[in-house]
Coordinates of C-alpha atoms in Angstrom, one line a residue:
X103 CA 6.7 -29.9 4.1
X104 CA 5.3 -28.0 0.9
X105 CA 6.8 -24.7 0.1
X106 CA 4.7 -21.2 1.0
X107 CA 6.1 -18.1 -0.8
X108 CA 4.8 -15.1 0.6
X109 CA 5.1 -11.7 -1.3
X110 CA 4.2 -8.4 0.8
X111 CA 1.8 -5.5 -0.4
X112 CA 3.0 -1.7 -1.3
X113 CA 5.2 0.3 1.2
X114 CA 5.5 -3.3 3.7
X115 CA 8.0 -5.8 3.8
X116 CA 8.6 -9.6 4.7
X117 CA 7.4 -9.1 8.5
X118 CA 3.6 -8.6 7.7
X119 CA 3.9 -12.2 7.2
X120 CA 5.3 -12.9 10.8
X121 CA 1.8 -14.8 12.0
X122 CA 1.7 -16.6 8.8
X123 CA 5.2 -17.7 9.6
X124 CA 4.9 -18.6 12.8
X125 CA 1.9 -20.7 12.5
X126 CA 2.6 -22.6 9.4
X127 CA 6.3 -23.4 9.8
X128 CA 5.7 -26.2 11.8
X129 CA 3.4 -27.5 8.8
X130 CA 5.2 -25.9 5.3
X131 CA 8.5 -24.8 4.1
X132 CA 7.7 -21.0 5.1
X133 CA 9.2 -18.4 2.7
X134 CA 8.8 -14.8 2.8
X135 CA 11.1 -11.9 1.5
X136 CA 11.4 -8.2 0.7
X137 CA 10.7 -7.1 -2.8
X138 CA 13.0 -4.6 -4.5
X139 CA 13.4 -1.5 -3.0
X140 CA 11.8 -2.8 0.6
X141 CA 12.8 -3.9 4.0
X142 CA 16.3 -4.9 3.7
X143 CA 16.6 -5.1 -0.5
X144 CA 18.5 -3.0 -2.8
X145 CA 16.5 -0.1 -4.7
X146 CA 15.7 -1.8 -8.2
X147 CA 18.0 0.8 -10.1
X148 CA 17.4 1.8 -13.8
X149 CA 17.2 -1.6 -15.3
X150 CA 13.9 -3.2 -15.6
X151 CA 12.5 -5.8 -14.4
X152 CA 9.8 -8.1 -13.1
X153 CA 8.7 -9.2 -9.9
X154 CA 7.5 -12.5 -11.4
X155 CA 10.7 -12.9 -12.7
X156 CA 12.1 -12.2 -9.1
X157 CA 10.0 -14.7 -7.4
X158 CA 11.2 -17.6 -10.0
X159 CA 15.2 -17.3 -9.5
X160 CA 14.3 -17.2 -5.6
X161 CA 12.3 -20.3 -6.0
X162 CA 15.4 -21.8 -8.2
X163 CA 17.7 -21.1 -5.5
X164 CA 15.9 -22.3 -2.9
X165 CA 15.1 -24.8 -4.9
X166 CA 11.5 -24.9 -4.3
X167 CA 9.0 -27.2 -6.2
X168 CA 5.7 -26.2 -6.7
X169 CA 5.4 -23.6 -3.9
X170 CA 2.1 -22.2 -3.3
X171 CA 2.3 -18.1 -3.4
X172 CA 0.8 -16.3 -1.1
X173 CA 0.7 -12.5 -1.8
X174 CA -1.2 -9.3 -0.4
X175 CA -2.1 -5.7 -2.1
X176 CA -0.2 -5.7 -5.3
X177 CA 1.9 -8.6 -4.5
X178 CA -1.0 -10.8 -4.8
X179 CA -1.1 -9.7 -8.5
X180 CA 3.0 -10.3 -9.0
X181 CA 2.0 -13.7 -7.1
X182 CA -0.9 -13.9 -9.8
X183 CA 1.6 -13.3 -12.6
X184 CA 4.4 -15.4 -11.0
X185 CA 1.9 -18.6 -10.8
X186 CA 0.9 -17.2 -14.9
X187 CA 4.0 -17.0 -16.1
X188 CA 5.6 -20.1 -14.0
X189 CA 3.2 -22.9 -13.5
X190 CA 6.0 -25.7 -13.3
X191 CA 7.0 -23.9 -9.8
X192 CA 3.3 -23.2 -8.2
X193 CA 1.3 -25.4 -6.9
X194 CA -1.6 -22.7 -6.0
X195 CA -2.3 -19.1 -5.6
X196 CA -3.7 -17.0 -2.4
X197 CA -4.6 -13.4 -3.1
X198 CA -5.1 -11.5 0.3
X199 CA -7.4 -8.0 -0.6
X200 CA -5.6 -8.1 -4.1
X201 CA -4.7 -5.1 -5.9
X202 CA -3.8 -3.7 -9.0
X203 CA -5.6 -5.8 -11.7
X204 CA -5.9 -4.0 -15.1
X205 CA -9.1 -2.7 -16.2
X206 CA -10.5 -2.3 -12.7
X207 CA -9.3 1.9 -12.4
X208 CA -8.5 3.4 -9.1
X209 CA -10.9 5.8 -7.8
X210 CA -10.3 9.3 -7.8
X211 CA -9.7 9.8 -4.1
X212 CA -6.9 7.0 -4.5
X213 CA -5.2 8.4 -7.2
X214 CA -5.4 12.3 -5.9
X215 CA -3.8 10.5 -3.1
X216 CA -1.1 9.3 -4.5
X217 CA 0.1 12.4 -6.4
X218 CA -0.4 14.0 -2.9
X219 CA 2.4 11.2 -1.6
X220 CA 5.0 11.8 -4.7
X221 CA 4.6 16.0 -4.6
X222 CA 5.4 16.0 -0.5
X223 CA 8.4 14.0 -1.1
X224 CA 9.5 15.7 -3.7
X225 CA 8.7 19.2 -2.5
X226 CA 8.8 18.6 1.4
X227 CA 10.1 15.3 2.6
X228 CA 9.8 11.1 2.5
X229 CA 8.5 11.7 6.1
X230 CA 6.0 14.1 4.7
X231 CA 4.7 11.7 2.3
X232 CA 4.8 8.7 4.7
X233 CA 2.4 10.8 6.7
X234 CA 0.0 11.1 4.5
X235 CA 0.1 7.3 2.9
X236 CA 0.3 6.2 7.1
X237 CA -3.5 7.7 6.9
X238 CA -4.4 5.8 4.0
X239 CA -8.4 3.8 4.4
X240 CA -6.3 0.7 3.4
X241 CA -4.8 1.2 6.9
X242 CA -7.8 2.4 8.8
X243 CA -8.9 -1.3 10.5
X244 CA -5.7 -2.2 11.4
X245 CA -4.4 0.9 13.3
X246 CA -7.7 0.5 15.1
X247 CA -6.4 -2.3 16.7
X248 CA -3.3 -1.5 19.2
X249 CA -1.4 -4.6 18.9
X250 CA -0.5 -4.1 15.3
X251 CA 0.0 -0.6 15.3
X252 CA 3.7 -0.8 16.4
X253 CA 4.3 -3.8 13.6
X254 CA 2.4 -1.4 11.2
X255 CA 4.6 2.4 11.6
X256 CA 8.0 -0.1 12.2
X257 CA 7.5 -1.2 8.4
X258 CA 6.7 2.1 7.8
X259 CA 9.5 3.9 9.2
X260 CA 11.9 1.2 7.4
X261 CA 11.1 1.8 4.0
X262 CA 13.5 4.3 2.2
X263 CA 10.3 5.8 0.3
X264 CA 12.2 5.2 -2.8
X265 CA 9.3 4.6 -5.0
X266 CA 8.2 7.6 -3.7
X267 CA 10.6 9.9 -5.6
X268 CA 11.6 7.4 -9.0
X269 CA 9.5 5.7 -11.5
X270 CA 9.6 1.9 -10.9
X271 CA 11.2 0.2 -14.0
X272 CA 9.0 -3.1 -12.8
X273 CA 7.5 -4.3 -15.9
X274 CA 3.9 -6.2 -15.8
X275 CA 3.5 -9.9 -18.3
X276 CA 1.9 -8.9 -21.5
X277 CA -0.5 -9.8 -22.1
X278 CA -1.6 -8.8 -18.7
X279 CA -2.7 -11.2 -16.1
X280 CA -6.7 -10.0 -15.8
X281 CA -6.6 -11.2 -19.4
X282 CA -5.6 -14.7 -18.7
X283 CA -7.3 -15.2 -15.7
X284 CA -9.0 -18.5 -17.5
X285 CA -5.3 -19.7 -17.7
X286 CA -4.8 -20.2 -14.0
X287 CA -4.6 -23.7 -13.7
X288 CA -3.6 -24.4 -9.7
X289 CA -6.5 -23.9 -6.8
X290 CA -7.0 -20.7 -6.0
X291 CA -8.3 -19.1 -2.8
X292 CA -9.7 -14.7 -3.1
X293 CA -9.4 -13.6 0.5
X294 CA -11.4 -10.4 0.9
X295 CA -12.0 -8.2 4.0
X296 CA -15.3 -6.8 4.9
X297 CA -13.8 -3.3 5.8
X298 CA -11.9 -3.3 3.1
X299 CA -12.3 -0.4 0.3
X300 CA -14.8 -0.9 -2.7
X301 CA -12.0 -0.9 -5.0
X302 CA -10.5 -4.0 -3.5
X303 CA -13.7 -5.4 -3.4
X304 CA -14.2 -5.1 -7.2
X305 CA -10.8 -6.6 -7.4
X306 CA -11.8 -10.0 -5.4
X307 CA -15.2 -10.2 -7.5
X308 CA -13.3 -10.0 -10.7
X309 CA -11.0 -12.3 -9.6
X310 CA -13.4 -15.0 -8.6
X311 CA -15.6 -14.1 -11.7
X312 CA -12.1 -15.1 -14.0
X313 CA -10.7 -17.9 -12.4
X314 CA -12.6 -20.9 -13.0
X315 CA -12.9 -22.7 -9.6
X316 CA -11.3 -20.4 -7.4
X317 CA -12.6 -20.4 -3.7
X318 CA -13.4 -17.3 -1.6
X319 CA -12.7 -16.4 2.2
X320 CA -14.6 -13.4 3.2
X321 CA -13.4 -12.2 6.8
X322 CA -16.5 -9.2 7.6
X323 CA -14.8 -7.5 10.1
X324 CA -11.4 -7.1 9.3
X325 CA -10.0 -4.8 6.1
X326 CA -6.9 -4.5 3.8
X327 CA -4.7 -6.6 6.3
X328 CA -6.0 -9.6 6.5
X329 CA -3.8 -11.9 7.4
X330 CA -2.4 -9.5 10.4
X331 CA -6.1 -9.0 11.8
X332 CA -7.7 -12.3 11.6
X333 CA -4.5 -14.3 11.1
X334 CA -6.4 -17.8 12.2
X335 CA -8.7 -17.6 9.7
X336 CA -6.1 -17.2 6.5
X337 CA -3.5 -19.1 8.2
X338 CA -6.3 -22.1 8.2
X339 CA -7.8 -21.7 4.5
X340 CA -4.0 -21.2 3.4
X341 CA -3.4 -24.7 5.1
X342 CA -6.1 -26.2 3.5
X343 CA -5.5 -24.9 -0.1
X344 CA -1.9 -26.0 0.4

């Protein structure tokens, strides 16, 4: 059937997609990998590069027409710039609590955070600052339900915490993607979470403010992972986008 291309958020890897996979594969060509430097893929090195770009040569292997990309976190904005950037190979975009579009500024608490994760594991240990990103809000609703708590810390304890301890030659499309959201011309579906933090929040509204005709799927009692806590409800809007 039609191609899905599913890109995983910060710190995760291809197996948050496992209920996507499984319930969809009998419909769609399901496709979900590890970006660079997570799950089973090599570190990204020195050289840069860019996850859009990534996401195209897969798509060219595999040869995959007009895929609709489906990512979560900060991999729905390299699915955002992958769609920008490529529209001869998408056929529709699916942003799952998106992250990481420009001119919406992380909060202080997130970015304290963050220097808090990169100064234990360079000081101290990558086990040091996987404890402290493990507590992260964007976590909270998920590890408050027990059946996901063992996917959640397996991903987890598999990623090397390289972006951790180097800077991240990934390279964003200029110009930068929140400036061409009137560009995107395949449907487009904003899924947001109710439990979710207000910065992702800001994130979906701008998103649905930009792109002319894109569709929302608010799920109120679920947060940042979506598609693992209420994976129904996305696996039936990303059928019906698709």
């Amino acid at each position: 059937g039609p191609a899905l291309l599913f890109l995983h958020g910060y710190t995760l890897d291809h197996r948050m997609w496992r209920t996507q996979v499984e319930g969809l594969s009998k419909r769609f060509r399901t496709v979900s990998y590890d970006l660079r430097g997570f799950g089973r893929s090599a570190a990204p090195g020195t050289q840069s590069y860019k996850h859009c770009d990534d996401a195209a040569a897969l798509c060219e292997y595999l040869e995959l027409d007009e895929a609709v990309v489906i990512g979560h976190s900060v991999g729905a904005h390299q699915a955002l710039e992958f769609a920008l950037e490529r529209p001869d190979l998408v056929a529709g975009w699916v942003g799952v609590c998106a992250s990481m579009l420009s001119g919406i500024a992380f909060p202080d608490e997130l970015t304290q955070m963050f220097t808090a994760i990169r100064t234990a594991a360079r000081e101290h240990s990558i086990e040091a600052a996987k404890a402290i990103w493990s507590q992260a809000g964007w976590f909270a609703s998920a590890r408050a339900v027990p059946a996901l708590v063992p996917e959640m810390e397996q991903m987890l304890a598999s990623y090397s915490g390289w972006h951790f301890t180097h800077d991240n030659p990934a390279k964003s499309v200029e110009p930068p993607a929140a400036e061409r959201l009137d560009r995107l011309c395949v449907p487009a579906l904003v899924i947001t979470g109710g439990l979710d933090l207000p910065y992702n929040d800001a994130v979906g509204e701008a998103l649905l403010h930009g792109i002319e005709g894109a569709t929302s799927l608010r799920l109120p009692n679920v947060g940042h992972m979506a598609n693992m806590e209420d994976p129904e409800a996305v696996n039936r809007a990303i059928a019906e986008l698709a």
